[in-house]
Coordinates of C-alpha atoms and ligand atoms in Angstrom, one line a residue:
M28 CA -190.3 120.0 21.0
S29 CA -190.9 120.5 24.7
E30 CA -193.4 123.1 25.9
S31 CA -191.0 124.3 28.6
N32 CA -188.4 125.4 26.1
P33 CA -187.4 128.9 27.3
S34 CA -186.3 130.2 24.0
D35 CA -189.6 129.5 22.3
D36 CA -191.1 132.8 23.5
I37 CA -188.0 134.9 23.0
R38 CA -187.7 136.0 19.4
W39 CA -186.0 139.0 17.8
S40 CA -188.5 141.6 16.9
S41 CA -187.6 141.4 13.3
R42 CA -185.1 140.0 10.9
W43 CA -183.3 143.3 10.7
L44 CA -182.9 143.4 14.5
F45 CA -181.4 139.9 14.3
V46 CA -178.9 141.1 11.7
L47 CA -178.0 144.0 14.0
A48 CA -177.6 141.8 17.0
A49 CA -175.5 139.2 15.1
A50 CA -173.5 142.0 13.6
G51 CA -173.2 143.5 17.2
S52 CA -171.6 140.2 18.2
A53 CA -169.4 139.9 15.2
V54 CA -168.2 143.5 15.1
G55 CA -166.0 144.1 18.1
L56 CA -162.4 144.3 19.2
G57 CA -161.7 141.6 16.6
N58 CA -162.3 144.0 13.8
I59 CA -160.8 147.2 15.1
W60 CA -158.1 146.1 17.5
K61 CA -157.2 142.5 16.6
F62 CA -157.4 142.4 12.8
P63 CA -155.0 145.3 12.2
Y64 CA -152.4 144.2 14.8
V65 CA -152.5 140.5 13.7
A66 CA -152.2 141.6 10.0
G67 CA -149.3 143.9 11.0
E68 CA -147.5 141.1 12.7
N69 CA -148.1 138.7 9.8
G70 CA -146.8 140.7 6.9
G71 CA -150.0 142.5 5.7
G72 CA -151.2 141.5 2.3
A73 CA -150.3 137.9 2.5
F74 CA -152.4 137.6 5.7
V75 CA -155.3 139.8 4.5
L76 CA -155.9 137.7 1.4
I77 CA -155.8 134.4 3.2
Y78 CA -158.1 135.9 5.8
L79 CA -160.6 136.9 3.2
V80 CA -160.5 133.5 1.6
C81 CA -161.1 131.9 5.1
V82 CA -164.0 134.3 5.7
G83 CA -165.7 133.4 2.4
L84 CA -165.0 129.7 2.1
V85 CA -165.0 128.6 5.7
G86 CA -166.6 131.4 7.8
A87 CA -169.8 132.1 5.8
P88 CA -170.9 128.4 5.4
I89 CA -170.2 127.7 9.0
M90 CA -172.2 130.8 10.1
M91 CA -175.1 129.5 8.1
A92 CA -174.7 126.1 9.7
E93 CA -174.6 127.5 13.2
I94 CA -177.7 129.7 12.7
A95 CA -179.6 126.8 11.1
L96 CA -178.7 124.4 13.9
G97 CA -179.6 127.0 16.5
R98 CA -183.0 127.7 14.9
E99 CA -183.7 124.0 14.5
G100 CA -182.8 123.2 18.1
R101 CA -184.1 126.4 19.8
S102 CA -182.1 125.8 23.0
S103 CA -178.6 126.4 24.3
P104 CA -175.8 125.0 22.1
I105 CA -175.2 122.0 24.4
T106 CA -178.9 121.1 24.5
T107 CA -179.4 121.8 20.8
M108 CA -176.6 119.5 19.8
T109 CA -177.8 116.7 22.2
K110 CA -181.3 117.1 20.9
L111 CA -180.5 117.2 17.2
A112 CA -178.1 114.3 17.5
A113 CA -180.7 112.2 19.3
S114 CA -183.5 113.0 16.8
A115 CA -181.2 112.2 13.9
G116 CA -180.2 108.9 15.6
R117 CA -176.6 110.0 16.1
N118 CA -174.1 109.7 18.9
S119 CA -174.9 112.0 21.9
Q120 CA -171.2 112.9 22.0
W121 CA -171.9 115.6 19.5
S122 CA -172.8 117.8 22.4
I123 CA -169.0 118.2 22.9
I124 CA -169.4 121.1 20.4
G125 CA -171.4 122.9 23.0
W126 CA -169.0 122.2 25.8
M127 CA -165.9 123.2 23.9
G128 CA -167.8 126.4 23.1
V129 CA -168.4 127.2 26.7
I130 CA -164.6 126.8 27.5
A131 CA -163.6 128.9 24.5
G132 CA -166.1 131.6 25.5
V133 CA -164.6 131.8 29.0
M134 CA -161.1 132.0 27.6
I135 CA -161.9 134.6 25.0
L136 CA -163.9 136.8 27.4
S137 CA -161.1 136.7 29.9
F138 CA -158.7 138.6 27.7
Y139 CA -161.4 140.5 25.8
A140 CA -162.4 142.3 29.0
V141 CA -158.8 143.4 29.6
I142 CA -158.4 145.0 26.1
A143 CA -161.9 146.5 26.3
G144 CA -160.8 148.0 29.6
W145 CA -158.0 149.8 27.7
A146 CA -160.7 151.3 25.4
L147 CA -162.8 152.4 28.4
K148 CA -159.8 154.1 29.9
Y149 CA -159.0 155.9 26.6
I150 CA -162.5 157.5 26.5
G151 CA -161.2 159.7 29.4
V152 CA -157.6 160.0 28.2
L153 CA -158.8 161.4 24.8
A154 CA -161.3 163.7 26.5
S155 CA -158.7 165.2 28.7
D156 CA -156.8 166.9 25.8
E157 CA -153.6 165.2 26.9
F158 CA -152.8 164.4 23.4
K159 CA -153.4 167.8 21.8
N160 CA -150.7 168.1 19.1
A161 CA -148.8 165.4 20.8
G162 CA -146.2 163.4 18.8
A163 CA -145.8 159.7 18.6
E164 CA -143.5 159.5 21.7
V165 CA -146.1 161.1 24.0
V166 CA -148.8 158.8 22.8
E167 CA -146.6 155.7 23.0
S168 CA -145.4 156.5 26.5
T169 CA -149.0 157.0 27.7
F170 CA -149.9 153.6 26.4
N171 CA -146.8 152.0 27.9
G172 CA -147.6 153.6 31.2
L173 CA -151.0 151.9 31.2
L174 CA -149.4 148.5 30.4
A175 CA -146.9 148.9 33.2
S176 CA -149.6 149.3 35.8
P177 CA -151.4 146.1 36.7
V178 CA -153.6 148.0 39.2
E179 CA -155.0 150.3 36.6
M180 CA -155.5 147.6 34.1
I181 CA -157.4 145.5 36.6
L182 CA -159.5 148.5 37.5
W183 CA -160.7 149.0 33.9
Q184 CA -161.0 145.2 33.3
T185 CA -163.3 145.1 36.3
V186 CA -165.4 148.0 35.2
F187 CA -165.9 146.4 31.8
M188 CA -166.7 143.0 33.3
V189 CA -169.2 144.4 35.8
G190 CA -170.9 146.3 33.0
T191 CA -171.1 143.2 30.8
I192 CA -172.5 141.0 33.6
W193 CA -175.0 143.6 34.6
I194 CA -176.4 143.6 31.1
V195 CA -176.3 139.8 30.8
A196 CA -178.0 139.4 34.1
R197 CA -180.9 141.6 33.0
G198 CA -181.5 139.5 29.9
V199 CA -180.5 140.0 26.3
S200 CA -183.5 141.6 24.7
K201 CA -184.2 144.3 27.2
G202 CA -182.6 147.5 26.1
L203 CA -179.8 145.9 24.1
E204 CA -181.7 145.9 20.9
K205 CA -182.4 149.6 21.3
A206 CA -178.8 150.4 22.0
I207 CA -177.4 148.4 19.1
R208 CA -179.8 150.3 16.8
W209 CA -178.0 153.5 17.6
F210 CA -174.4 152.6 18.3
M211 CA -173.7 150.4 15.2
P212 CA -174.6 153.0 12.6
L213 CA -172.6 155.6 14.6
L214 CA -169.6 153.4 14.6
F215 CA -169.8 153.2 10.8
V216 CA -170.1 156.9 10.4
M217 CA -167.1 157.4 12.7
L218 CA -165.0 155.0 10.6
I219 CA -165.9 156.8 7.5
V220 CA -164.8 160.1 9.0
L221 CA -161.5 158.6 10.0
L222 CA -161.1 157.0 6.6
G223 CA -161.3 160.5 5.1
Y224 CA -158.6 161.7 7.4
S225 CA -156.4 158.7 6.6
L226 CA -156.9 159.3 2.9
R227 CA -155.3 162.8 3.2
S228 CA -152.7 161.8 5.7
G229 CA -150.0 161.2 3.1
G230 CA -149.6 157.5 4.0
F231 CA -152.6 156.1 2.3
E232 CA -150.8 154.6 -0.6
Q233 CA -148.3 152.9 1.6
G234 CA -151.0 151.6 3.9
W235 CA -153.1 150.3 1.0
Q236 CA -150.1 148.5 -0.4
F237 CA -149.2 147.0 2.9
M238 CA -152.7 145.6 3.2
F239 CA -153.4 144.5 -0.4
D240 CA -150.0 143.6 -1.9
F241 CA -150.0 139.9 -1.9
K242 CA -146.6 138.2 -2.1
W243 CA -146.2 134.5 -1.7
E244 CA -142.8 134.9 0.0
D245 CA -144.6 136.8 2.8
V246 CA -146.7 133.8 3.7
G247 CA -145.0 132.3 6.7
P248 CA -145.6 129.0 8.5
G249 CA -148.0 130.7 11.0
T250 CA -149.9 132.8 8.4
W251 CA -152.6 130.2 7.6
I252 CA -153.5 129.4 11.2
M253 CA -153.5 133.0 12.3
A254 CA -155.8 134.0 9.3
L255 CA -158.1 131.1 9.9
G256 CA -158.3 131.8 13.7
Q257 CA -159.0 135.5 12.9
A258 CA -161.8 134.6 10.5
F259 CA -163.5 132.5 13.2
F260 CA -162.9 135.1 15.9
T261 CA -164.2 138.1 14.0
L262 CA -167.3 136.3 12.9
S263 CA -168.1 134.9 16.4
L264 CA -168.0 131.4 15.0
G265 CA -167.1 128.0 16.3
M266 CA -168.4 128.2 19.9
G267 CA -172.2 128.4 19.7
T268 CA -172.7 132.1 19.8
M269 CA -174.4 132.2 16.5
M270 CA -176.3 129.0 17.5
V271 CA -177.8 130.8 20.5
Y272 CA -178.6 133.9 18.4
G273 CA -180.0 131.6 15.7
S274 CA -182.3 130.1 18.2
Y275 CA -184.0 133.4 18.5
V276 CA -184.4 134.0 14.8
P277 CA -188.0 134.0 13.4
S278 CA -188.7 130.9 11.3
E279 CA -189.5 132.9 8.2
A280 CA -186.2 134.7 8.0
K281 CA -183.9 133.6 5.2
I282 CA -180.6 132.4 6.5
G283 CA -178.5 132.8 3.3
S284 CA -179.0 136.4 2.7
T285 CA -178.9 137.2 6.5
V286 CA -175.5 135.6 6.7
A287 CA -174.3 137.4 3.6
T288 CA -175.2 140.8 5.3
I289 CA -173.5 140.0 8.6
V290 CA -170.3 138.8 6.9
A291 CA -170.2 141.8 4.6
L292 CA -170.7 144.3 7.5
D293 CA -168.1 142.6 9.6
T294 CA -165.5 142.5 6.8
V295 CA -166.1 146.1 5.8
V296 CA -165.5 147.2 9.4
A297 CA -162.3 145.2 9.6
I298 CA -160.9 146.4 6.3
S299 CA -161.8 150.0 7.1
A300 CA -160.1 149.8 10.4
G301 CA -157.0 148.6 8.6
L302 CA -157.2 151.3 6.1
V303 CA -157.4 153.9 8.9
I304 CA -154.6 152.5 11.0
F305 CA -151.9 151.4 8.5
P306 CA -151.5 154.8 6.7
L307 CA -151.0 156.4 10.2
V308 CA -148.4 153.8 11.1
F309 CA -146.3 154.7 8.0
V310 CA -146.7 158.5 8.2
N311 CA -145.7 158.5 11.9
N312 CA -142.8 156.0 11.4
L313 CA -144.3 153.5 13.8
D314 CA -143.8 149.8 13.9
V315 CA -146.5 147.8 12.0
A316 CA -145.6 144.7 14.0
Q317 CA -145.8 146.3 17.4
G318 CA -148.7 144.0 18.5
P319 CA -151.7 144.6 20.7
G320 CA -151.0 148.3 21.3
L321 CA -151.3 149.2 17.6
M322 CA -154.8 150.7 17.8
F323 CA -154.1 152.5 21.0
V324 CA -151.1 154.3 19.6
T325 CA -152.3 155.1 16.0
M326 CA -155.8 156.3 16.7
P327 CA -155.0 158.8 19.3
L328 CA -152.3 160.2 17.0
A329 CA -154.9 160.8 14.3
F330 CA -157.2 162.5 16.8
S331 CA -154.4 164.7 18.2
Q332 CA -154.2 166.3 14.8
L333 CA -157.9 166.6 13.9
P334 CA -160.0 169.6 14.8
F335 CA -162.2 168.7 17.8
G336 CA -160.0 165.7 18.1
S337 CA -160.5 165.2 21.8
I338 CA -164.3 165.0 21.4
F339 CA -164.1 162.8 18.3
G340 CA -161.4 160.7 20.0
S341 CA -163.4 160.0 23.1
V342 CA -166.5 159.3 21.1
F343 CA -164.5 156.8 19.0
F344 CA -163.3 154.9 22.1
L345 CA -166.8 155.0 23.5
L346 CA -168.1 153.4 20.3
V347 CA -165.3 150.8 20.4
S348 CA -166.2 150.0 24.0
F349 CA -169.8 149.6 23.0
A350 CA -168.9 147.4 20.1
A351 CA -166.8 145.3 22.6
I352 CA -169.7 145.0 25.1
T353 CA -172.2 143.7 22.5
S354 CA -169.6 141.1 21.6
A355 CA -168.8 140.3 25.2
I356 CA -172.4 139.6 25.9
S357 CA -172.6 137.2 23.1
L358 CA -169.6 135.3 24.4
T359 CA -171.4 134.5 27.7
E360 CA -174.7 133.5 26.1
P361 CA -173.9 129.8 25.2
A362 CA -172.9 129.1 28.8
I363 CA -175.6 131.2 30.4
S364 CA -178.4 129.8 28.3
Y365 CA -177.3 126.2 29.2
L366 CA -177.0 126.9 32.9
V367 CA -180.3 128.7 33.1
E368 CA -182.1 126.0 31.1
N369 CA -180.8 123.0 33.0
Y370 CA -180.2 124.0 36.6
N371 CA -183.1 126.4 36.8
S372 CA -180.7 128.8 38.4
K373 CA -181.4 132.4 38.6
R374 CA -180.0 134.2 35.6
W375 CA -178.1 136.8 37.6
R376 CA -176.4 134.2 39.9
V377 CA -175.1 132.3 36.9
A378 CA -174.0 135.5 35.2
V379 CA -172.1 136.6 38.3
G380 CA -170.4 133.3 38.7
L381 CA -169.3 133.1 35.0
G382 CA -168.2 136.7 35.1
F383 CA -166.0 136.1 38.1
L384 CA -164.3 133.1 36.5
C385 CA -163.5 135.2 33.4
W386 CA -162.3 138.0 35.5
L387 CA -159.9 135.7 37.4
L388 CA -158.5 134.1 34.3
G389 CA -158.1 137.6 32.8
L390 CA -155.6 138.6 35.5
G391 CA -153.2 136.4 33.7
T392 CA -153.6 138.6 30.6
V393 CA -153.2 141.7 32.7
F394 CA -149.9 140.3 34.1
S395 CA -148.7 139.3 30.6
F396 CA -148.0 143.0 29.9
N397 CA -146.0 143.7 33.0
I398 CA -145.0 141.4 35.8
W399 CA -145.2 138.2 33.8
A400 CA -143.9 139.8 30.5
D401 CA -141.0 137.4 30.4
L402 CA -142.9 134.3 31.4
K403 CA -143.4 132.3 28.2
P404 CA -144.2 128.8 29.3
V405 CA -145.2 127.1 26.1
F406 CA -144.0 127.8 22.5
G407 CA -142.5 131.1 23.5
L408 CA -145.9 132.6 24.0
N409 CA -146.9 134.7 27.0
F410 CA -150.1 133.9 29.0
F411 CA -152.3 136.3 26.9
D412 CA -151.0 135.0 23.5
L413 CA -151.4 131.4 24.8
V414 CA -155.0 131.9 25.9
D415 CA -155.8 133.8 22.7
Q416 CA -154.2 131.2 20.4
I417 CA -155.6 128.1 22.1
S418 CA -159.1 129.5 22.0
S419 CA -159.1 131.4 18.6
N420 CA -156.8 129.3 16.6
I421 CA -157.6 125.8 17.9
L422 CA -160.9 125.6 19.8
L423 CA -163.0 127.8 17.4
P424 CA -161.8 126.2 14.1
L425 CA -162.2 122.7 15.7
G426 CA -165.8 123.6 16.8
G427 CA -166.5 124.9 13.3
L428 CA -165.1 121.8 11.7
L429 CA -167.4 119.6 13.8
I430 CA -170.4 121.8 13.2
A431 CA -169.9 121.7 9.4
I432 CA -169.5 117.9 9.5
F433 CA -172.5 117.4 11.6
I434 CA -174.9 119.5 9.5
A435 CA -173.6 118.2 6.2
W436 CA -173.2 114.5 7.0
R437 CA -175.2 113.7 10.1
L438 CA -178.5 115.6 9.8
P439 CA -181.3 114.3 7.6
R440 CA -181.6 116.3 4.4
K441 CA -185.2 117.2 5.2
T442 CA -184.1 119.0 8.4
V443 CA -181.5 121.0 6.6
L444 CA -183.9 121.9 3.8
G445 CA -186.4 123.1 6.5
Q446 CA -183.8 125.7 7.7
I447 CA -181.7 126.7 4.7
E448 CA -183.5 127.9 1.6
I449 CA -182.2 125.6 -1.1
E450 CA -184.2 125.7 -4.3
S451 CA -182.6 123.3 -6.6
E452 CA -180.6 120.1 -6.7
R453 CA -177.7 122.0 -8.1
I454 CA -177.7 124.4 -5.1
W455 CA -178.0 121.4 -2.7
T456 CA -174.9 119.9 -4.2
L457 CA -173.1 123.2 -4.0
W458 CA -174.1 123.6 -0.4
K459 CA -173.0 120.1 0.4
V460 CA -169.6 120.5 -1.2
V461 CA -168.9 123.8 0.4
T462 CA -170.2 123.0 3.9
G463 CA -169.4 119.3 4.0
I464 CA -166.1 119.3 2.2
V465 CA -164.4 122.6 1.5
A466 CA -164.9 124.2 4.9
P467 CA -163.9 121.2 7.1
A468 CA -161.1 120.2 4.8
S469 CA -159.7 123.7 4.9
V470 CA -159.6 123.7 8.7
L471 CA -158.0 120.2 8.6
V472 CA -155.4 121.2 6.1
V473 CA -154.4 124.3 8.1
F474 CA -154.3 122.2 11.3
L475 CA -152.1 119.6 9.8
N476 CA -149.8 122.2 8.2
T477 CA -149.5 124.0 11.5
F478 CA -149.2 121.2 14.1
V479 CA -147.6 118.3 12.3
P480 CA -144.2 120.0 12.3
F481 CA -144.3 119.9 16.1
F482 CA -144.4 116.1 16.2
Ligands
LIG157 N1 -166.5 138.6 17.1 C1 -166.2 139.4 18.2 C2 -165.1 140.4 17.8 O1 -164.7 140.4 16.7 C3 -165.8 138.6 19.4 C4 -166.7 137.5 19.7 C5 -168.0 137.6 20.2 C6 -166.5 136.1 19.5 N2 -168.6 136.4 20.3 C7 -167.7 135.5 19.9 C8 -165.5 135.4 19.0 C9 -167.8 134.1 19.8 C10 -165.6 134.0 18.9 C11 -166.7 133.4 19.3 O2 -164.7 141.2 18.6

C-alpha cells in the first residue's frame, strides 16, 4: 500500500467510537422521518415485515462487505475499488461502484437537507409554545404553512447545508466524535420517554397492530422495492459511506459483531419511532398515509399535551437535527475523500463545491411541495419523490448488489479471511451463500419484479 495514503493515519480512537460514528450515519431522518411515513403509505405490517427481512438478509451482509472492503482498501470508495480490483486481477470497471455512490450521495443529500431544515425550524416552533394544548388542525396548518413557503424552506435548507459543510470542511474526526458520544444516547432516552407517552395515549394497540399485523393482501406491487430501498437508506448502504468509515476502522476490530450492533441500534430506533408515531396518528384521527409530513404533525401533537412539552419538543427536534447532521456528513464523505485524495484540493474548497451542488438540486425538492406540486414528469412522481426513488430504490440496491458480488466472487478468499473473522469451513460456506447468493439474488428479484412490468 502506498505511503502517501491519507487515511493511514486517521483511525477511530476505538472500536466503540466507530460503532457510534457508523450508527450516527445510519440513524437519521431515515429512521425517524422516512421509515414511519413510508410504512404508513405502504400498508404498515406488510411493509415492516419485508423491511425487516431486507435488513437482515440483504442489509447486514452488505454492511459487512462494505466495511471489509473499506478496511482492506483504506482509501476513498472509488480508489478502494480500483485498487482491490487491480490487485485481484479483475476489471478496473469495478470502480463504477464508487462513482455511482458519489451520484447517489449528491441526490440523497439534496433532499435530506430540505427535510432536515424542517426539523431545524421546528426547534423554534416548539419552543415558542405555539402548540400548547393545540389540536390537530392547528398543528397541521402550521406545517402546511411551512410547505407553502419556498422562501422559508430555502432559508432552513441553507442553514442546514452550511452547518454540514462547515463540519465536513473541518475534517471528520475533530469534534464530531465528541458530539456523537452525547447526542446519540440522548436521542435514545428521548425516544423512550415518548414511547412511554404513546403507551398511555390510548392508541397503542391500534398503532402496534398497524405495524405488526402482516397480511399478504396488503403487499402491493411497490411494497418490495420500497422496503428494500428503505433498508439500504436507513443503514447507509450501497454508496460507499460504510466503505469510507470502514477505512478508518482499526485492524483488530471484529466486523461481524460490530455490524450486528449497528444494525440492531438502527432498527430499534426506527421501530421505536413507528411505535411512537402510529398510536398518535390513530388517537388523533390523522391519515397514516399522509406522506412526508407525518412526523411533523404527530410529534408536535404529543408534545402539545405533555407537561413541559415545549421544552421536550424543541429538544426532540434538536436531537433529530443532530441525527440528521451526522448522517449528512457521511453522505458527503465518499465524494470528498476521493476529491481530496486525487486532486490534492483543499478540503474546504471541495466541500463548498459539493455543498453548493446539493443545495441547488435541493431547490427542486423545495418546489415539489409548493410551486411544482403538480409537476409529475415521470411515473406520476414529483421531483422529490423521483430523486428519492432513483437514489434510494435503484442506485443504492444496485451498488449493494455489485459490492456483494465483488467481495464474494471476485476477491481472493485469503483477502476476505483477512478482514472478516470466519473460523470454520461451515461459516465460510454460510457467508458465501448469504453474501454471494442470497443478498444479490434478493435485490435482483425485487428489481425484476418491479421494473419488468414497465417493459
Ligand atoms: N442512513 C441515514 C438515515 O437513515 C441516511 C444516510 C447517511 C445514507 N449516509 C447514507 C443513506 C448513505 C444512504 C447511503 O437517515
